[in-house]
PDB file of N, CA and C in Angstrom:
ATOM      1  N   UNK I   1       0.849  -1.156   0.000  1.00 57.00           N
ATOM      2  CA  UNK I   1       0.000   0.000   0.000  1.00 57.00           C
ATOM      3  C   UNK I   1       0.901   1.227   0.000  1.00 57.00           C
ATOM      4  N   UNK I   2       1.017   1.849  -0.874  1.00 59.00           N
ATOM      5  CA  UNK I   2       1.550   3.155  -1.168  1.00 59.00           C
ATOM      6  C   UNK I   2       0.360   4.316  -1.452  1.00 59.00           C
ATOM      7  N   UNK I   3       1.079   5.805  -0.375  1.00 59.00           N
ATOM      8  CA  UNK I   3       0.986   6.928  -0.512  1.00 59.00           C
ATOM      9  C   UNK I   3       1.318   7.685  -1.265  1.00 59.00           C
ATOM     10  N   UNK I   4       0.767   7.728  -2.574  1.00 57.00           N
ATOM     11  CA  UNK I   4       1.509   8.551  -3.551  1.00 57.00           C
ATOM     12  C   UNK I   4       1.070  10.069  -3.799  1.00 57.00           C
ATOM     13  N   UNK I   5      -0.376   9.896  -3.388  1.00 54.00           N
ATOM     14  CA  UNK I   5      -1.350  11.105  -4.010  1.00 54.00           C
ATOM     15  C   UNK I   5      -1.150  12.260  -3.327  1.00 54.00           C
ATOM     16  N   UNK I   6       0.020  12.803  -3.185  1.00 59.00           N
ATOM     17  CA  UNK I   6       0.200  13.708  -2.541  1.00 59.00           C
ATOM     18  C   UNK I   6       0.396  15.224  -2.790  1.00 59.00           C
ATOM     19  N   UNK I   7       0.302  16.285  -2.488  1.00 62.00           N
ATOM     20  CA  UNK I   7       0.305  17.958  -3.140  1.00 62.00           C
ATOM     21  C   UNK I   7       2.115  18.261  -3.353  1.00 62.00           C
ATOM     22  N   UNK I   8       2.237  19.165  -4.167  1.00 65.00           N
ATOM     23  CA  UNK I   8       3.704  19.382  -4.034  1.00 65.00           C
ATOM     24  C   UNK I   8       3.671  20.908  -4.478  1.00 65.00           C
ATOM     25  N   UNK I   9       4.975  21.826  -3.803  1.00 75.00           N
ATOM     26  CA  UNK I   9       5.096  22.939  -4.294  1.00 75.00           C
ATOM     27  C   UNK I   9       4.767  23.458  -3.047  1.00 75.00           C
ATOM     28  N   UNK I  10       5.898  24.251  -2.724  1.00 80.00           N
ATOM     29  CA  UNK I  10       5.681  25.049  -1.310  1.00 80.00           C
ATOM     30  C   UNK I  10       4.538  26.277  -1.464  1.00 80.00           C
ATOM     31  N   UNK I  11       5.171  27.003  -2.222  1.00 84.00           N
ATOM     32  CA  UNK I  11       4.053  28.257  -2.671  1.00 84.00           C
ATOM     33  C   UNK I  11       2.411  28.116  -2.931  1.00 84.00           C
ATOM     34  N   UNK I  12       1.911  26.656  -2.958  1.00 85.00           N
ATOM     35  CA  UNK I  12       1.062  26.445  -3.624  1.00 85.00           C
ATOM     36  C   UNK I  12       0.596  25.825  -2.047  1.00 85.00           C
ATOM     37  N   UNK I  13       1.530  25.672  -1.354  1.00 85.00           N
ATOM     38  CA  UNK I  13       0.776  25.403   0.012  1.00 85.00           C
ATOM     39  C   UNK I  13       0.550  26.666   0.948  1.00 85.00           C
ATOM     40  N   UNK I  14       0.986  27.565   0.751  1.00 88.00           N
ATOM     41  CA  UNK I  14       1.220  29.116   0.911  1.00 88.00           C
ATOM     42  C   UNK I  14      -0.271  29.573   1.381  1.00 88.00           C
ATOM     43  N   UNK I  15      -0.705  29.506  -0.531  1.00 90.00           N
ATOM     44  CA  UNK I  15      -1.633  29.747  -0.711  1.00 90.00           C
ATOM     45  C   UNK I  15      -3.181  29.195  -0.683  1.00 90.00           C
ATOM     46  N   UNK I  16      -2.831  28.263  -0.491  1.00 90.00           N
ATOM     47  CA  UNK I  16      -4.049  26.991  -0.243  1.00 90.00           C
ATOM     48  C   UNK I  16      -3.742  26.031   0.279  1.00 90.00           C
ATOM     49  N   UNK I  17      -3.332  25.974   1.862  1.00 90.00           N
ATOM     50  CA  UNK I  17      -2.798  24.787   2.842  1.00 90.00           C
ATOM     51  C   UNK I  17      -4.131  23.739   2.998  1.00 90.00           C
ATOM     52  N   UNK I  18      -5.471  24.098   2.577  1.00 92.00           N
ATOM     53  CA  UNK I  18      -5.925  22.928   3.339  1.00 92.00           C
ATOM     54  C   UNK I  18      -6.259  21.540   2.267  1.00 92.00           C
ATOM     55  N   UNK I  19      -5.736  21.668   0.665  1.00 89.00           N
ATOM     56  CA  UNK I  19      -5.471  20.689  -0.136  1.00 89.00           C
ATOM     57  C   UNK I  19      -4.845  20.048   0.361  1.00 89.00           C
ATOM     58  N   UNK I  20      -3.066  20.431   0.885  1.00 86.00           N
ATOM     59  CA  UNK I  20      -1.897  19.691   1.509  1.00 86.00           C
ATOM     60  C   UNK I  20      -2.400  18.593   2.929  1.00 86.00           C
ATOM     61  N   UNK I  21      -3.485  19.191   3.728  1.00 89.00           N
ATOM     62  CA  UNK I  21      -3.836  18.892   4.640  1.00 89.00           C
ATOM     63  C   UNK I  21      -4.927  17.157   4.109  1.00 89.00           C
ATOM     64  N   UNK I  22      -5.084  18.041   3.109  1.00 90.00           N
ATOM     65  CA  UNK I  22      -6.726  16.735   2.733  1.00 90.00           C
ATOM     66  C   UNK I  22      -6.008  15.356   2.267  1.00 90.00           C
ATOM     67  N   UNK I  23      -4.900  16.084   1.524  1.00 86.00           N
ATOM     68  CA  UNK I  23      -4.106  14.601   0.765  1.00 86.00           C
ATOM     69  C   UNK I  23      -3.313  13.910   1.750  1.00 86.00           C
ATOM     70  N   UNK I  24      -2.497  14.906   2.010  1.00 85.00           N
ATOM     71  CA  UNK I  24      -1.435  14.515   3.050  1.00 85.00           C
ATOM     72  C   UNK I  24      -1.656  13.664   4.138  1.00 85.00           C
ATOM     73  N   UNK I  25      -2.014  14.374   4.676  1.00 89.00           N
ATOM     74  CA  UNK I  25      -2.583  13.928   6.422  1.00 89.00           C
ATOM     75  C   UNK I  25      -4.215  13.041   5.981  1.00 89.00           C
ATOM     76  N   UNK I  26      -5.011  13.699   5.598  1.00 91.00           N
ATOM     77  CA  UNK I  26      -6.360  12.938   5.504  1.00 91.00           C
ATOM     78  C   UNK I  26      -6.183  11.752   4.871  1.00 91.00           C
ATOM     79  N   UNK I  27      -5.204  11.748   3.651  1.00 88.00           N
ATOM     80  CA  UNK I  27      -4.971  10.438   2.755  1.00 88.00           C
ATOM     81  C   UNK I  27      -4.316   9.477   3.530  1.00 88.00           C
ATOM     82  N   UNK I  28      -2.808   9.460   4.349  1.00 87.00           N
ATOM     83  CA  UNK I  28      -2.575   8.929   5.239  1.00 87.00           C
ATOM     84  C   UNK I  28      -3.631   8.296   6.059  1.00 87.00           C
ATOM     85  N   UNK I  29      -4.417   8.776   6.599  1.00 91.00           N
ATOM     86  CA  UNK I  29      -5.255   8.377   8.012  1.00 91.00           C
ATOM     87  C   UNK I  29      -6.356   7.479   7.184  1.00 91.00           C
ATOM     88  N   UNK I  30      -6.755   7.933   5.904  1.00 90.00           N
ATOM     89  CA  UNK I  30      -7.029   7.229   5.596  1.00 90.00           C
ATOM     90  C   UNK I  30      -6.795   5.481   5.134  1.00 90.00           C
ATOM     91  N   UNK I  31      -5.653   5.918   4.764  1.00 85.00           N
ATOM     92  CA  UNK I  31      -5.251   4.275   4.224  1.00 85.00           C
ATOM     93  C   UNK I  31      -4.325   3.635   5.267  1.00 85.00           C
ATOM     94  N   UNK I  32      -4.264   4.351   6.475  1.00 87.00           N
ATOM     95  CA  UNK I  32      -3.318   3.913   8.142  1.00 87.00           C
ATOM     96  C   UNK I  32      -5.126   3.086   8.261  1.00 87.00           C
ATOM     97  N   UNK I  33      -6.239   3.517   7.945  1.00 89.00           N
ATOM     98  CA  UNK I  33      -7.145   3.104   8.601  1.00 89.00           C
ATOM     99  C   UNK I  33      -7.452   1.619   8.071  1.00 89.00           C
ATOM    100  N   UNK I  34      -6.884   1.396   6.607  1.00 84.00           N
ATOM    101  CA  UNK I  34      -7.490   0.552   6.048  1.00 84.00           C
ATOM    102  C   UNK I  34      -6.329  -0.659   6.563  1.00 84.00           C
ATOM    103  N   UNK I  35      -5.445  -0.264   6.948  1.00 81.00           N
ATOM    104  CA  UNK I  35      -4.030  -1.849   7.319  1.00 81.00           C
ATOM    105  C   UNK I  35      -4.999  -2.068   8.736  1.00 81.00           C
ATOM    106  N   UNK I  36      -5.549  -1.882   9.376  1.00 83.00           N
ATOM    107  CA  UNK I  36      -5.868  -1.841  10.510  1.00 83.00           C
ATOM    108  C   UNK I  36      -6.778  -2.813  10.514  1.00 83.00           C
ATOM    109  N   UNK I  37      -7.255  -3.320   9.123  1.00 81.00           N
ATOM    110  CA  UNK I  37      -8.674  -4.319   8.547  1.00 81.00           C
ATOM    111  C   UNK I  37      -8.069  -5.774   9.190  1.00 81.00           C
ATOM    112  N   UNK I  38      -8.436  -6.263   9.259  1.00 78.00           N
ATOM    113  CA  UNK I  38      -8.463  -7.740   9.668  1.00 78.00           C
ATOM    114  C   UNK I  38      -8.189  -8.695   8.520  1.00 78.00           C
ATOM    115  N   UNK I  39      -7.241  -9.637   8.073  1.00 72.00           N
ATOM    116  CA  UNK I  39      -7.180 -10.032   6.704  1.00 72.00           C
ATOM    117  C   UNK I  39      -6.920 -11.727   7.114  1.00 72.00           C
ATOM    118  N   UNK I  40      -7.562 -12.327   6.300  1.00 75.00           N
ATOM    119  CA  UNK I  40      -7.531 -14.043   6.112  1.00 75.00           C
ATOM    120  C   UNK I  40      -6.225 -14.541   6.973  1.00 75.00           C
ATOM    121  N   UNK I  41      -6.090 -15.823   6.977  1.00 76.00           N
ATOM    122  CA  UNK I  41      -4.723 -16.200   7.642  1.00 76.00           C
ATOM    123  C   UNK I  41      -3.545 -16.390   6.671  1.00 76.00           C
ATOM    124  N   UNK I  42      -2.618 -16.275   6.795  1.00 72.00           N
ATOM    125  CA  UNK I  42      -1.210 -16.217   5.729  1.00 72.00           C
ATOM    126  C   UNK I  42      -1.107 -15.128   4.614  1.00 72.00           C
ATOM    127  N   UNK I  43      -2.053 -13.740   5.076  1.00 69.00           N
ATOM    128  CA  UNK I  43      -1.990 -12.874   4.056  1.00 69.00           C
ATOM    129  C   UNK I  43      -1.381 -11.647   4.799  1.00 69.00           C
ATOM    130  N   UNK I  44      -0.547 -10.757   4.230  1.00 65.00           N
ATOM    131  CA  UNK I  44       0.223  -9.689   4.971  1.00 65.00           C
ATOM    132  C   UNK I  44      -0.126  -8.166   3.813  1.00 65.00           C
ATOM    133  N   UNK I  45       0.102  -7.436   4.717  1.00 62.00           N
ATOM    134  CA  UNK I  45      -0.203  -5.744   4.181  1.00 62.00           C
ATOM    135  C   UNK I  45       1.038  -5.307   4.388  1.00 62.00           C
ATOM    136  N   UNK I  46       1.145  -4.091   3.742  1.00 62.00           N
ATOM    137  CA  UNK I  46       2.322  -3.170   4.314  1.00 62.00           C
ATOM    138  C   UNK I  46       2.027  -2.122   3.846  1.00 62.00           C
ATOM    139  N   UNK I  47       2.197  -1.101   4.558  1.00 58.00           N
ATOM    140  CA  UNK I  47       2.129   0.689   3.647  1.00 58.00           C
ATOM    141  C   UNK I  47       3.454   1.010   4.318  1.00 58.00           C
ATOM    142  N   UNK I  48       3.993   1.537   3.028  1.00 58.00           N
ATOM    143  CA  UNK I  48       5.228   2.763   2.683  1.00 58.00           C
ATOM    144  C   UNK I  48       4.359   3.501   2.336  1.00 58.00           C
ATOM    145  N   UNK I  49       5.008   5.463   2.716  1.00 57.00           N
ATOM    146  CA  UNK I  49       4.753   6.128   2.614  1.00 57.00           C
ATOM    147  C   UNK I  49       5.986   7.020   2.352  1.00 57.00           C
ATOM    148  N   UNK I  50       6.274   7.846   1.573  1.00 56.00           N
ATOM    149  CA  UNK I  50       7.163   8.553   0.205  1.00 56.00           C
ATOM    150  C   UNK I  50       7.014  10.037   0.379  1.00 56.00           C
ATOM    151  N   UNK I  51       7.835  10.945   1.573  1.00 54.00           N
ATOM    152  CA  UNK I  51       7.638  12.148   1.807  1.00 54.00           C
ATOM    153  C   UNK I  51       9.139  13.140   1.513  1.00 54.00           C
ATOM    154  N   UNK I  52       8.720  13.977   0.700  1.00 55.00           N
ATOM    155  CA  UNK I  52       9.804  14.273  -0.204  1.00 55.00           C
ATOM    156  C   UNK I  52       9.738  16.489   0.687  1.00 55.00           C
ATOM    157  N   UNK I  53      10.377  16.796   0.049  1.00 54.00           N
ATOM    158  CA  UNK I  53      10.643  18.483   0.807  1.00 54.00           C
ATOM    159  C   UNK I  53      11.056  18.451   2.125  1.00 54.00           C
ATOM    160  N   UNK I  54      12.068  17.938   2.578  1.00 54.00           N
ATOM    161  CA  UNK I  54      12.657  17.720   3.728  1.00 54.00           C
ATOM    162  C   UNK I  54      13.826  19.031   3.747  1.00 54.00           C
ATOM    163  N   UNK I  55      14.195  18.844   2.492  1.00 50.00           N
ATOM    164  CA  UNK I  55      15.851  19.684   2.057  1.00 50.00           C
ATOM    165  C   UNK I  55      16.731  18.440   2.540  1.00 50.00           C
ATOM    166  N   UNK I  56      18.448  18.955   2.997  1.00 51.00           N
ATOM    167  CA  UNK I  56      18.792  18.161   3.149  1.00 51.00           C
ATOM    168  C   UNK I  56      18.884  17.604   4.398  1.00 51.00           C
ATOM    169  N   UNK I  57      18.761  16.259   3.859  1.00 51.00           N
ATOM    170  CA  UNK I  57      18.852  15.036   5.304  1.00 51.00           C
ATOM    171  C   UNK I  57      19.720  14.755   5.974  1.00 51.00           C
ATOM    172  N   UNK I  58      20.349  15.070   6.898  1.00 52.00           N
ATOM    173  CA  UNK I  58      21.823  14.729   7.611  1.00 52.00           C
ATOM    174  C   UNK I  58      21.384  13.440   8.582  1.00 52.00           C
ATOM    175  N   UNK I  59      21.749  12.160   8.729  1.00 56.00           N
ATOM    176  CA  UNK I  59      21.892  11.134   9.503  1.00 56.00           C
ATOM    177  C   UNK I  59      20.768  10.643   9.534  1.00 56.00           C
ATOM    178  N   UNK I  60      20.373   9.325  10.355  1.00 60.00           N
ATOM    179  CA  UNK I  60      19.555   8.755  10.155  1.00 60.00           C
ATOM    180  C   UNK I  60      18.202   9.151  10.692  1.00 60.00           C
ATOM    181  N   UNK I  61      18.167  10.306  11.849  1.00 60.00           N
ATOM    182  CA  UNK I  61      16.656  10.378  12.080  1.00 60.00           C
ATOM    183  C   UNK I  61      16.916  11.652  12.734  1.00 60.00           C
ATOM    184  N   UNK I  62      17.097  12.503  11.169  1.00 63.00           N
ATOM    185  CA  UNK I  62      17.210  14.175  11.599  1.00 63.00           C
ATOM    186  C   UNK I  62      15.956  14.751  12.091  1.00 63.00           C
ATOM    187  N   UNK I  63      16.103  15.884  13.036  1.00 72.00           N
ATOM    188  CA  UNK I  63      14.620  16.233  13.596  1.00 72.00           C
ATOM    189  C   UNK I  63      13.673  16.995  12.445  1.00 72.00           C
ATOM    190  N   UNK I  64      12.467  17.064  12.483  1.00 75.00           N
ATOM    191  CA  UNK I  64      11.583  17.292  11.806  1.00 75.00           C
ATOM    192  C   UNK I  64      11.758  19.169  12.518  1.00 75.00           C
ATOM    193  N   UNK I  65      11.366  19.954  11.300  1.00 79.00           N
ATOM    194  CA  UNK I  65      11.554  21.388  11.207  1.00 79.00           C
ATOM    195  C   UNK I  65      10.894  21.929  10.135  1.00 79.00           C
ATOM    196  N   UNK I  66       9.427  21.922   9.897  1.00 82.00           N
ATOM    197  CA  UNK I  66       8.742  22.008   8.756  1.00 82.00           C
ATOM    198  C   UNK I  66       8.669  23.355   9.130  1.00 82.00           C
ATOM    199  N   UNK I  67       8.694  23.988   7.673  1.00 84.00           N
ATOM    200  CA  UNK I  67       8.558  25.800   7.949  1.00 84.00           C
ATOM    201  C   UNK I  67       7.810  26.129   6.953  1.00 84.00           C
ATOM    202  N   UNK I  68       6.512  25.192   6.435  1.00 87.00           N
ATOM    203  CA  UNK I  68       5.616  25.859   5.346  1.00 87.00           C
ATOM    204  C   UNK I  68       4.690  24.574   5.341  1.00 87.00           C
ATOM    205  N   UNK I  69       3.089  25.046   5.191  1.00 88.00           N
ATOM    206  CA  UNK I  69       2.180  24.315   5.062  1.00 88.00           C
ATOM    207  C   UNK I  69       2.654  22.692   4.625  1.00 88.00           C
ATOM    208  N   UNK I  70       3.489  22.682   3.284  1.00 85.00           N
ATOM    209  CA  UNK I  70       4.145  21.583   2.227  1.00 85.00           C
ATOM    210  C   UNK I  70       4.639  20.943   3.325  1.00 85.00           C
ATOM    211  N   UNK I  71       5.849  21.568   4.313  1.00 84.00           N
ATOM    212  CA  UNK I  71       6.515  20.264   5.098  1.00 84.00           C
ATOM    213  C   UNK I  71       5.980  19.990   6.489  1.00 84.00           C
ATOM    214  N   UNK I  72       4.930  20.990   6.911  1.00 87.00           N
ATOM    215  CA  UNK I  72       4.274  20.370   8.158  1.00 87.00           C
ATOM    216  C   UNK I  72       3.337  19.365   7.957  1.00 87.00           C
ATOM    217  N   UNK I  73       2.629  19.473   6.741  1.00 87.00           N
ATOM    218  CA  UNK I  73       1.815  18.161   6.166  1.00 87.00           C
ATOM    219  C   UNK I  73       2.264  17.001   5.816  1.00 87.00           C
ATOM    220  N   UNK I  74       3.684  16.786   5.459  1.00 84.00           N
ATOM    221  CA  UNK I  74       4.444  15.760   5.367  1.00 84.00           C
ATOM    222  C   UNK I  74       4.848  14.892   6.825  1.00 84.00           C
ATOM    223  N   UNK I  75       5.179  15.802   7.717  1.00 85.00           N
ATOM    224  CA  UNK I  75       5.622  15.809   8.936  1.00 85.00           C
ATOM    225  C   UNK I  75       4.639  15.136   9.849  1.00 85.00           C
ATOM    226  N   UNK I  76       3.406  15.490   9.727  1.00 88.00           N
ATOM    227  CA  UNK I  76       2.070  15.077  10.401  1.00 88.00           C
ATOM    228  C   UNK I  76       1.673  13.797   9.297  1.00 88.00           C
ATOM    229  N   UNK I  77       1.990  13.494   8.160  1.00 86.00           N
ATOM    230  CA  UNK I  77       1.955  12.433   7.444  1.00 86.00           C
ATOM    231  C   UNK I  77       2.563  11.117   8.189  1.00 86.00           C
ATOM    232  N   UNK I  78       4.155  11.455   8.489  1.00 84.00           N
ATOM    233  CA  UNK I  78       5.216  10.591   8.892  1.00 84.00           C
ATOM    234  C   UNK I  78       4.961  10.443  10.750  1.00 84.00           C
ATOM    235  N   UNK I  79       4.488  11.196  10.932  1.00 87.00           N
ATOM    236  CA  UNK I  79       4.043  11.059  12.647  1.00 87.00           C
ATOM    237  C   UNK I  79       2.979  10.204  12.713  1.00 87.00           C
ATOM    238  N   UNK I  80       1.957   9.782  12.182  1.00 89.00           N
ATOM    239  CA  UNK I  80       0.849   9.250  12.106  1.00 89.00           C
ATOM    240  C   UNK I  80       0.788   8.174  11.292  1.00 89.00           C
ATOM    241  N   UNK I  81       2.100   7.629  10.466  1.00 84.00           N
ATOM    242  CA  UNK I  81       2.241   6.473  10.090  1.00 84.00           C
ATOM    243  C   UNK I  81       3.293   5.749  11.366  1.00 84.00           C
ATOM    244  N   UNK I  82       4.191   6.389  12.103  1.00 86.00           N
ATOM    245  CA  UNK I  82       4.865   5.756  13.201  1.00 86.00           C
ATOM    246  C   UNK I  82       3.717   5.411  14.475  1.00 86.00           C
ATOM    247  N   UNK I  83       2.763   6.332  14.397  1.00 90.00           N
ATOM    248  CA  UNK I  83       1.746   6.336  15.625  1.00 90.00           C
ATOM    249  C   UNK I  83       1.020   5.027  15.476  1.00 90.00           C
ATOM    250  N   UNK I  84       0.547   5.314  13.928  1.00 86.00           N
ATOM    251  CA  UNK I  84      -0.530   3.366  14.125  1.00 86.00           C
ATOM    252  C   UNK I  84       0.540   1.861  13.477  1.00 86.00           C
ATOM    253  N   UNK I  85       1.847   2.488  13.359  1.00 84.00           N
ATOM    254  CA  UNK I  85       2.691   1.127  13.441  1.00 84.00           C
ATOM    255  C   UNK I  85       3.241   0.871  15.083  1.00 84.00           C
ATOM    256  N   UNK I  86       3.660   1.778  15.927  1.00 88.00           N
ATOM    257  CA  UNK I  86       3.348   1.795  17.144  1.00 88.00           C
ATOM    258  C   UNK I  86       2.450   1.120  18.123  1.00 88.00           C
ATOM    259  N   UNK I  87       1.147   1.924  17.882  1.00 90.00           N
ATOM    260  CA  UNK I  87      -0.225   1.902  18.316  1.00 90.00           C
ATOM    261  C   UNK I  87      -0.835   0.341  18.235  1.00 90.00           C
ATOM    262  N   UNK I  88      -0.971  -0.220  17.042  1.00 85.00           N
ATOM    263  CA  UNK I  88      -2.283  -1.351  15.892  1.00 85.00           C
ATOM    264  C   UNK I  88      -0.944  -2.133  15.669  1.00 85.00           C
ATOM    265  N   UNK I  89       0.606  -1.760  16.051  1.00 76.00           N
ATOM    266  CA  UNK I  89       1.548  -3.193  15.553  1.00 76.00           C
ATOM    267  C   UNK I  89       1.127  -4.074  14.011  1.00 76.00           C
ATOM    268  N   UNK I  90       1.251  -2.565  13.678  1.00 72.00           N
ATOM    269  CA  UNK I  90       1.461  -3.091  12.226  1.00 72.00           C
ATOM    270  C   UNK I  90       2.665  -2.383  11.105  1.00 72.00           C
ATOM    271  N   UNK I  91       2.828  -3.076  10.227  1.00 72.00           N
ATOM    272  CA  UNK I  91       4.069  -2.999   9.293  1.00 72.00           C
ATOM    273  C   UNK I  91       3.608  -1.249   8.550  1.00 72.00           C
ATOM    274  N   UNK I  92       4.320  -0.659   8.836  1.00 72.00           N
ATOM    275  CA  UNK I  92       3.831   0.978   8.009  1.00 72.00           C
ATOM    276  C   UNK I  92       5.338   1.569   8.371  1.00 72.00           C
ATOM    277  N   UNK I  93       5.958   2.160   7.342  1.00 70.00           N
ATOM    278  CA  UNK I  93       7.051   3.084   7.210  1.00 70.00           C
ATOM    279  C   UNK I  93       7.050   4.142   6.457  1.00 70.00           C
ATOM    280  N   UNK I  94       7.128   5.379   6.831  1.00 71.00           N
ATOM    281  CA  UNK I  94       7.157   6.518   6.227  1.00 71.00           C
ATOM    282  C   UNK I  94       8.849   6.675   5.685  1.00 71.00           C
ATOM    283  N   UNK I  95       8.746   6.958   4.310  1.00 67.00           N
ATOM    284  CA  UNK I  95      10.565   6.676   4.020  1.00 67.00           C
ATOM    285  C   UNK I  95      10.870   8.468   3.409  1.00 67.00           C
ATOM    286  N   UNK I  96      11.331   8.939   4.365  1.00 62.00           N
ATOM    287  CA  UNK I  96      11.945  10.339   4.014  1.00 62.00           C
ATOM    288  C   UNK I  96      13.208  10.494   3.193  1.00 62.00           C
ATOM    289  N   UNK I  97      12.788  10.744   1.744  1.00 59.00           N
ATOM    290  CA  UNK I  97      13.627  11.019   0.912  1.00 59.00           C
ATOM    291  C   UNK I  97      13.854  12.639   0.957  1.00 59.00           C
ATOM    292  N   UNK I  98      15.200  12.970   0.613  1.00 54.00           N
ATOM    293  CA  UNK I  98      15.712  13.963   0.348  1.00 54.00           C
ATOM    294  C   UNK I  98      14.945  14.835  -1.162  1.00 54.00           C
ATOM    295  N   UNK I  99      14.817  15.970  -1.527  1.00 53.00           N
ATOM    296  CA  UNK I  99      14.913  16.600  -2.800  1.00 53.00           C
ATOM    297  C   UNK I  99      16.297  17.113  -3.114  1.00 53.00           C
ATOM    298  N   UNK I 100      16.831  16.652  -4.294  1.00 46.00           N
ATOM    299  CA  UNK I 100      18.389  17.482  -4.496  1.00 46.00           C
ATOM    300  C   UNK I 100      18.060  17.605  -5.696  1.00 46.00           C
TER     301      UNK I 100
END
C-alpha cells in the first residue's frame, strides 16, 4: 500500500494549505485506517509512505523542522504512520527522501 497522491510545491501550500492537509494527512489516516482491517490467515499488508521536501537530510533520524504548510503536512503524514505502526503493531514506514 503506497501513498503517492500527494500535493507538491511550497508556494502552492502558501496559498491553499488545506489541499496539503486533505491529501497529506487525511490520505494517510485514511489508508493507516485501512491496514488496521483484519485479513484471512497467511496474508500480509504493508504501507510505505514517500515524503519528499525535507531539504537536506543529515543522519539517520534528523529532527523534523517544517517551515511551510508543504513540510508540516508531510511531517504530520510521517508522525501518524509511526503512531498506528506503534499503536495497531502493524508494518507501516514513512521513508523520508531527500529533494536534491
Amino acid at each position: 500500500m503506497l501513498q503517492l497522491a500527494a500535493e507538491s510545491h511550497v508556494d502552492r501550500s502558501i496559498e491553499g494549505p488545506g489541499d496539503f492537509i486533505e491529501s497529506d494527512v487525511s490520505g494517510t489516516f485514511q489508508l493507516l485506517q485501512a491496514i488496521r482491517l483484519p485479513l484471512p490467515p497467511h496474508q500480509h499488508r504493508r504501507g510505505v509512505w514517500f515524503a519528499g521536501g525535507y531539504g537536506a537530510l543529515l543522519g539517520d533520524h534528523p529532527p523534523y523542522d517544517p517551515r511551510s504548510p508543504y513540510t508540516a503536512s508531510k511531517a504530520a503524514s510521517d508522525h501518524l504512520v509511526s503512531a498506528w505502526h506503534n499503536t495497531y503493531a502493524r508494518e507501516a514506514k514513512a521513508d523520508r527522501q531527500a529533494e536534491s
